[in-house]
Coordinates of C-alpha atoms and ligand atoms in Angstrom, one line a residue:
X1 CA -13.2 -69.1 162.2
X2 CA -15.2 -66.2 161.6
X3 CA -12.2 -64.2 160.4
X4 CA -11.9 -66.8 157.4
X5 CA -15.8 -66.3 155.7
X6 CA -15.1 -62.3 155.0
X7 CA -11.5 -61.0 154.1
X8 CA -10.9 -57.2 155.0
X9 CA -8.3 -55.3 152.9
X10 CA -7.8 -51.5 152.4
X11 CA -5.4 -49.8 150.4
X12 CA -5.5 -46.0 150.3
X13 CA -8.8 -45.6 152.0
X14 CA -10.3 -48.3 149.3
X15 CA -11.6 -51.4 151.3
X16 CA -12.2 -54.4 149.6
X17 CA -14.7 -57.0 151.5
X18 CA -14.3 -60.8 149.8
X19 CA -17.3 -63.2 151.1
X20 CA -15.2 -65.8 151.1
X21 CA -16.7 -69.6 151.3
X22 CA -16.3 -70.5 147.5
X23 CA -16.8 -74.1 148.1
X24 CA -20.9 -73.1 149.3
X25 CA -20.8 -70.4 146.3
X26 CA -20.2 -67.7 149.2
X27 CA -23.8 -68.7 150.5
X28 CA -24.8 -66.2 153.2
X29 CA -24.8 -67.8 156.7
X30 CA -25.1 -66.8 160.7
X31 CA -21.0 -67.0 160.7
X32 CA -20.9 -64.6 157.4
X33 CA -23.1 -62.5 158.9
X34 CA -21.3 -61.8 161.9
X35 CA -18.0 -61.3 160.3
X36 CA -19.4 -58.8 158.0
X37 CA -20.9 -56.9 161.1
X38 CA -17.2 -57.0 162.2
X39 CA -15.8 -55.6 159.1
X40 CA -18.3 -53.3 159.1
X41 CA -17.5 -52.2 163.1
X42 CA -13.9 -51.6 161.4
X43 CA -15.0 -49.6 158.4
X44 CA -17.6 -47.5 160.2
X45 CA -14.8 -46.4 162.9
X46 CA -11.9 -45.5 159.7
X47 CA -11.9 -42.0 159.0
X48 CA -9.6 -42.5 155.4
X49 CA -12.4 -44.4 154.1
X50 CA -13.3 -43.7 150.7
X51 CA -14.9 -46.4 148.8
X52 CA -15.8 -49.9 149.4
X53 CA -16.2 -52.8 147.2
X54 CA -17.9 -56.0 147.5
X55 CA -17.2 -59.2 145.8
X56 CA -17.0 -63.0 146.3
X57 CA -14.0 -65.2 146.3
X58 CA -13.6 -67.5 143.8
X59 CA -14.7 -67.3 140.0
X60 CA -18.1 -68.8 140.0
X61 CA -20.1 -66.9 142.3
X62 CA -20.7 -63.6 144.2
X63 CA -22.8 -64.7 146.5
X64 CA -25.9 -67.7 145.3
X65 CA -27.7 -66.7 148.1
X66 CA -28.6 -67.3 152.0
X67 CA -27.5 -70.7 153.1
X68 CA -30.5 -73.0 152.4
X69 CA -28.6 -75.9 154.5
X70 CA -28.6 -73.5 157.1
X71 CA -32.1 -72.4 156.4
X72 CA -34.0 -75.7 155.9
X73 CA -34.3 -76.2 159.5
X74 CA -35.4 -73.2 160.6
X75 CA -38.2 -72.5 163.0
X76 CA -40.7 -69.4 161.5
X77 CA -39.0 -67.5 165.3
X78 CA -35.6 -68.6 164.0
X79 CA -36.0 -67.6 160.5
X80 CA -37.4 -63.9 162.0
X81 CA -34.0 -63.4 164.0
X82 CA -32.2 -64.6 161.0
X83 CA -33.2 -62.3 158.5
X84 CA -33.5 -59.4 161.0
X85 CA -30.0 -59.7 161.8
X86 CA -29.2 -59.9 158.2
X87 CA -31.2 -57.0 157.4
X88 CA -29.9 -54.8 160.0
X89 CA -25.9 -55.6 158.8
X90 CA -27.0 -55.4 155.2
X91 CA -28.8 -51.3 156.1
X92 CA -25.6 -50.7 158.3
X93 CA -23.4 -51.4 154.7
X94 CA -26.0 -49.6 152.4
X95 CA -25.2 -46.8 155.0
X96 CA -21.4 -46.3 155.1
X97 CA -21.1 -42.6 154.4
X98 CA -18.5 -43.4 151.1
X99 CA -19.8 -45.4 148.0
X100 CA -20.2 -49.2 148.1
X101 CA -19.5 -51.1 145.0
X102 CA -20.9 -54.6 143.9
X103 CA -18.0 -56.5 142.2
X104 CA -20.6 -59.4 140.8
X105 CA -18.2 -62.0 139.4
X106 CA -20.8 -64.7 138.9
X107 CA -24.2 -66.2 140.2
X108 CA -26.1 -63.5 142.3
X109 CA -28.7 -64.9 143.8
X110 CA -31.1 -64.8 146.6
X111 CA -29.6 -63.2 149.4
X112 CA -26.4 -62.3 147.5
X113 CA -29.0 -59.9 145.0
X114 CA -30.3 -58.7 148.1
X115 CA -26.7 -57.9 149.1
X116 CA -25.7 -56.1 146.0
X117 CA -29.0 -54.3 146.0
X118 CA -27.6 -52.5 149.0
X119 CA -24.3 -51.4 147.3
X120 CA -24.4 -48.4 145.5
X121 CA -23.1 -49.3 142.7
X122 CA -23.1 -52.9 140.9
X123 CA -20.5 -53.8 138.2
X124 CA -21.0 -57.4 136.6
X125 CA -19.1 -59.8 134.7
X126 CA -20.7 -61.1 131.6
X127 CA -21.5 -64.2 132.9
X128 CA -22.8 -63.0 136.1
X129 CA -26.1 -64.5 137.0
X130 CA -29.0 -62.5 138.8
X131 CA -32.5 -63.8 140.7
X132 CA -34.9 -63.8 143.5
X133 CA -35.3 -67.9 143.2
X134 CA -36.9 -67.8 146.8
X135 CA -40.6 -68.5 145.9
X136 CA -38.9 -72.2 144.2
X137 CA -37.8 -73.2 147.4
X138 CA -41.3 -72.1 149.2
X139 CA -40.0 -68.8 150.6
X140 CA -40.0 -65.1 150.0
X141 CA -36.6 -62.7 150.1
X142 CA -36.3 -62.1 153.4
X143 CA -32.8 -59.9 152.9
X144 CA -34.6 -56.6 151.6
X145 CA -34.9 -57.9 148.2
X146 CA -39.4 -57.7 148.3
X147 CA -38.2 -53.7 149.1
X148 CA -34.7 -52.6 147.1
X149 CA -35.8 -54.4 143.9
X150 CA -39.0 -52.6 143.1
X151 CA -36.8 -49.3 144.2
X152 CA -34.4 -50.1 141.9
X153 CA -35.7 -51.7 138.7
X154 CA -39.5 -51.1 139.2
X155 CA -42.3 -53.0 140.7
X156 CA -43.4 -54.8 137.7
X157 CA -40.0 -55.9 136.5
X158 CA -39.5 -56.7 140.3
X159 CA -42.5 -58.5 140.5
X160 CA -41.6 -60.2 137.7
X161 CA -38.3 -61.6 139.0
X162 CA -40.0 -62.9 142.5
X163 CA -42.6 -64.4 141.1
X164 CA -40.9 -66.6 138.5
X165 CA -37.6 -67.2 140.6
X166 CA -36.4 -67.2 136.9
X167 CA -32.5 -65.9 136.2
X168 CA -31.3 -63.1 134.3
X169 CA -27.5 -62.6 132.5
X170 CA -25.8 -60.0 133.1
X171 CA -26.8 -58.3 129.6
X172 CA -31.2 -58.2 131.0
X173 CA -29.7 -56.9 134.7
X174 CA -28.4 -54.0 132.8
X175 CA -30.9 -53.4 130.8
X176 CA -33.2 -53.8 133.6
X177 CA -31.0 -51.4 135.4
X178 CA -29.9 -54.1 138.4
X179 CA -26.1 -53.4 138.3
X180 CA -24.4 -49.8 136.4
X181 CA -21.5 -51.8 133.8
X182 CA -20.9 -55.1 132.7
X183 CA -18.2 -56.3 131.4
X184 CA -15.6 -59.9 130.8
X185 CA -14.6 -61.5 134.2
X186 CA -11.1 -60.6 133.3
X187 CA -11.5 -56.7 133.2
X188 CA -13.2 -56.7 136.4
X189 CA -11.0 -55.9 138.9
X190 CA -8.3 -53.7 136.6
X191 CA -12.2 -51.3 136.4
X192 CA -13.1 -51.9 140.1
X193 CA -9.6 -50.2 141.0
X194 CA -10.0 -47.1 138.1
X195 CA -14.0 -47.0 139.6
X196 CA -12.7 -46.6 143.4
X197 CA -10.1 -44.2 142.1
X198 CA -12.2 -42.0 140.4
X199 CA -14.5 -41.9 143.5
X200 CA -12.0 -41.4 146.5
X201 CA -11.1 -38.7 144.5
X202 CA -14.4 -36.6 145.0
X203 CA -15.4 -34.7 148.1
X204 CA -15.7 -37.4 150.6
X205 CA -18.1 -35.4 152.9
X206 CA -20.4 -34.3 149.3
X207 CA -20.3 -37.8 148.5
X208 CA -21.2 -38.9 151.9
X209 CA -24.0 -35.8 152.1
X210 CA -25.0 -37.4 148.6
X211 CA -25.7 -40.4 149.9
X212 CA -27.8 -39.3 152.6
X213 CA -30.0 -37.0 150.0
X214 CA -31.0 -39.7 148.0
X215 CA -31.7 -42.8 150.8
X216 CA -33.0 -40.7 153.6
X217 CA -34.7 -38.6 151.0
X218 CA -36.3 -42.2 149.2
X219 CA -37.9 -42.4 152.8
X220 CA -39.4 -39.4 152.5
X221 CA -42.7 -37.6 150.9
X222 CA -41.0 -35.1 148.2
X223 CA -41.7 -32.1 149.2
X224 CA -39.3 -32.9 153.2
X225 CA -36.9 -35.1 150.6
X226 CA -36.4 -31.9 148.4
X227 CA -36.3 -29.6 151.8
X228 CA -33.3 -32.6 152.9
X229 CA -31.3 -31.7 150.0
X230 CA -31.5 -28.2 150.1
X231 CA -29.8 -28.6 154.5
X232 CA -27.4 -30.9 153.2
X233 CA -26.4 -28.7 149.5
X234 CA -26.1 -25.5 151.8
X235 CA -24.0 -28.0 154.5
X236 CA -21.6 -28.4 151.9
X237 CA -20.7 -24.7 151.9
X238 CA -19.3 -25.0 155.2
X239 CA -16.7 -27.3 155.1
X240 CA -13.2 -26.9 153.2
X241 CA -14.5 -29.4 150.1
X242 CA -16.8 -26.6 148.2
X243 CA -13.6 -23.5 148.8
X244 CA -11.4 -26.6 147.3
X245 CA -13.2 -27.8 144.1
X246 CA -14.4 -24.7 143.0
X247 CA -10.8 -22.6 144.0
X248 CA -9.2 -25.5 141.5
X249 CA -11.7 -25.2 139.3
X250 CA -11.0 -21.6 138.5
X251 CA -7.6 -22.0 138.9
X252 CA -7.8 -24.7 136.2
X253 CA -5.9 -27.3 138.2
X254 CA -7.1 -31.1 140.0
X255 CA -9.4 -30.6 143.5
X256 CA -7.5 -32.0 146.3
X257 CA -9.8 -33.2 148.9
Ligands
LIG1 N1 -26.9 -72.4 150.2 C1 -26.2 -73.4 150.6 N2 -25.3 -74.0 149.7 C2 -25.3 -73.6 148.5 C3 -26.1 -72.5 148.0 C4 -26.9 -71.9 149.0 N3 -27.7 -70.8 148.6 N4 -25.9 -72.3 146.7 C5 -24.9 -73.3 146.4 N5 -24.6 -74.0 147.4 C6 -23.6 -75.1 147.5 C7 -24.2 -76.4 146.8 O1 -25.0 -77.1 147.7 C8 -22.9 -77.1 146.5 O2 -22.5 -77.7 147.7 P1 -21.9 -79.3 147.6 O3 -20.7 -79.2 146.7 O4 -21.6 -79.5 149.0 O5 -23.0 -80.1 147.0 C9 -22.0 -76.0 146.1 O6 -22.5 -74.8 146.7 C10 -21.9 -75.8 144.6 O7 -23.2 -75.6 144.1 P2 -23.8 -76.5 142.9 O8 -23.1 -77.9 142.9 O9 -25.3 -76.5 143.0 O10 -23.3 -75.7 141.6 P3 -24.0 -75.6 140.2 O11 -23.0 -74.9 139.3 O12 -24.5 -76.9 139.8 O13 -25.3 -74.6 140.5 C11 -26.4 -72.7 141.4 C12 -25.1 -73.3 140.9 C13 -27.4 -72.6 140.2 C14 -26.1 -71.3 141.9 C15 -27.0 -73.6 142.4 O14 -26.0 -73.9 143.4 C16 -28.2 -73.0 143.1 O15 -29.3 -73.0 142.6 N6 -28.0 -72.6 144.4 C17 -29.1 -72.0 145.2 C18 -29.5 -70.7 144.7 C19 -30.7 -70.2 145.5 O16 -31.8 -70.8 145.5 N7 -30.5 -69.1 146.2 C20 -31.5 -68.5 147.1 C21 -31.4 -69.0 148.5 S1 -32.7 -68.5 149.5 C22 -32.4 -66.9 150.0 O17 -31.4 -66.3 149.7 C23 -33.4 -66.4 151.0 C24 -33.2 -64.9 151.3 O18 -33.7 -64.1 150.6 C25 -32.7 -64.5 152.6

C-alpha cells in the first residue's frame, strides 16, 4: 500500500513527488514516511535528475500536517522514533544535490510547513494556508520546523507563528518570506513546469555545488562557510559546466549542460 500514499513521476530529469492521501489532507504518517524514503532511494540513485517538486494530491491541501490520529497515542519513546525518522527523510530531501520545489496548493500546516521548509524553493496558491498549530494540540514541531523557520523568516516572526499556532494566507507567507511566488490555484502547475525548466537548464553540478555553499555553509561560523565557497567556486572550474556557459556566452548562443 505504501506505493499508493507518494506518486513518483519524472519527465526529462524533472521528478514530481504527490503526497497523496487527500481524504486525511495528505497528513504525514509512518506509511508516508517510508514511501517518501523510497522515492527518495530512487531519486538519490538517478543521475538525469534535475529538479524536484513537491506537492499534494487533491485541491485542498499540501500537506495539514503529521497525522494527529496517528500521533495521539504516542508514547514520549514512540513519538522520539517518529520524528527522528521524519527528520532524517525530510534532511535526506532538503539534500538532493538539484533544487526541490514546494508546489503548496492549499493548507500547509504542521508537518507539511516543516516539509516545505525543507524545499528550496516554495510556490503557493493564493489560498494556500501556512502554520505551526502544534502548541494548540499541546505539542511542539517536531519535523525541523523549531529550526528552518527562524532560518528562514527570522526568530521573531518564527516565534511568533509557534507560539500562537495562528495561520497565515498565502499573501503574509510572502511577505514574511515563507514561500518565493504566489499565485491562483490554476496557474500553478503551467509555472511549476516553466520554474523546473528554467532550472534543469543551469549547470547541474553549480547548482548542486550551490546548494552545498549555502546549507553546509548555514552550519558553519563565516569565516570556514566563506572558505567552503571559495573550494567549491574554484571546483566548478574543473568540470565541463564553467568551459560551457562561459564558451556560449561569448559566442552569444544558449549553454548546453
Ligand atoms: N492528521 C490527521 N488527520 C487530519 C489532519 C491531520 N493533521 N488534518 C486533517 N485531517 C483529516 C480530518 O480529520 C478529516 O478526516 P475525517 O474526514 O475522517 O473527519 C479530513 O482530514 C478533512 O479535514 P477537516 O474535516 O478537518 O477539514 P476542514 O476543512 O474542516 O479543516 C484543517 C481543515 C483546518 C486543515 C483541519 O483539518 C485541521 O486543523 N487539521 C489539523 C492541522 C494541524 O493541527 N496540523 C498540525 C499537526 S501536528 C504536527 O504536524 C506535528 C509535527 O510538527 C510533526
Amino acid at each position: 500500500m505504501s506505493e499508493n500514499v507518494i506518486d513518483l513521476q519524472e519527465s526529462n530529469g524533472i521528478a514530481r513527488l504527490t503526497v497523496n492521501r487527500p481524504k486525511a489532507l495528505n497528513a504525514l504518517n509512518d506509511e508516508v514516511i517510508t514511501a517518501l524514503g523510497k522515492a527518495l532511494d530512487s531519486l538519490e540513485a538517478n543521475a538525469r535528475l534535475r529538479a524536484v517538486l513537491l506537492t499534494g494530491a487533491g485541491e485542498k491541501a499540501f500537506i495539514a500536517g503529521a497525522d494527529i490520529t496517528r500521533m495521539r497515542e504516542q508514547t514520549p519513546r514512540e513519538a522520539q522514533a517518529f520524528a527522528r525518522r521524519a527528520l532524517e527523510t525530510i534532511k535526506r530531501l532538503e539534500r538532493l544535490p538539484v533544487p526541490v520545489v514546494a508546489l503548496v496548493n492549499g493548507f500547509c500546516l504542521g508537518g507539511g510547513c516543516e516539509l516545505a521548509l525543507a524545499c528550496d524553493w516554495a510556490v503557493a496558491s493564493d489560498n494556500a494556508v501556512f502554520g505551526q498549530p502544534e502548541v494548540q494540540l499541546g505539542i511542539i514541531p517536531g519535523f525541523g520546523g523549531t529550526q528552518r523557520l527562524p532560518r528562514r523568516v527570522g526568530p521573531a516572526m518564527a516565534l511568533d507563528l509557534i507560539t500562537t499556532g495562528r495561520k497565515i494566507d498565502a499573501a503574509e507567507a510572502l511577505r514574511i518570506g515563507l514561500v518565493n511566488r504566489v499565485m491562483p490555484q490554476a496557474a500553478l502547475d503551467d509555472y511549476a513546469d516553466e520554474l523546473a525548466g528554467q532550472l534543469a537548464g543551469n549547470g547541474p553540478q553549480a547548482v548542486g555545488a550551490a546548494k552545498r555553499a549555502v546549507y553546509d555553509g548555514m552550519e558553519q561560523d563565516v569565516d570556514s562557510a566563506l572558505a567552503l565557497e571559495t573550494n567549491l567556486f574554484a571546483l566548478c572550474f574543473a568540470g565541463d559546466e564553467q568551459a560551457e556557459g562561459m564558451a556560449a556566452f561569448v559566442e552569444k548562443r544558449p549553454a548546453i549542460f
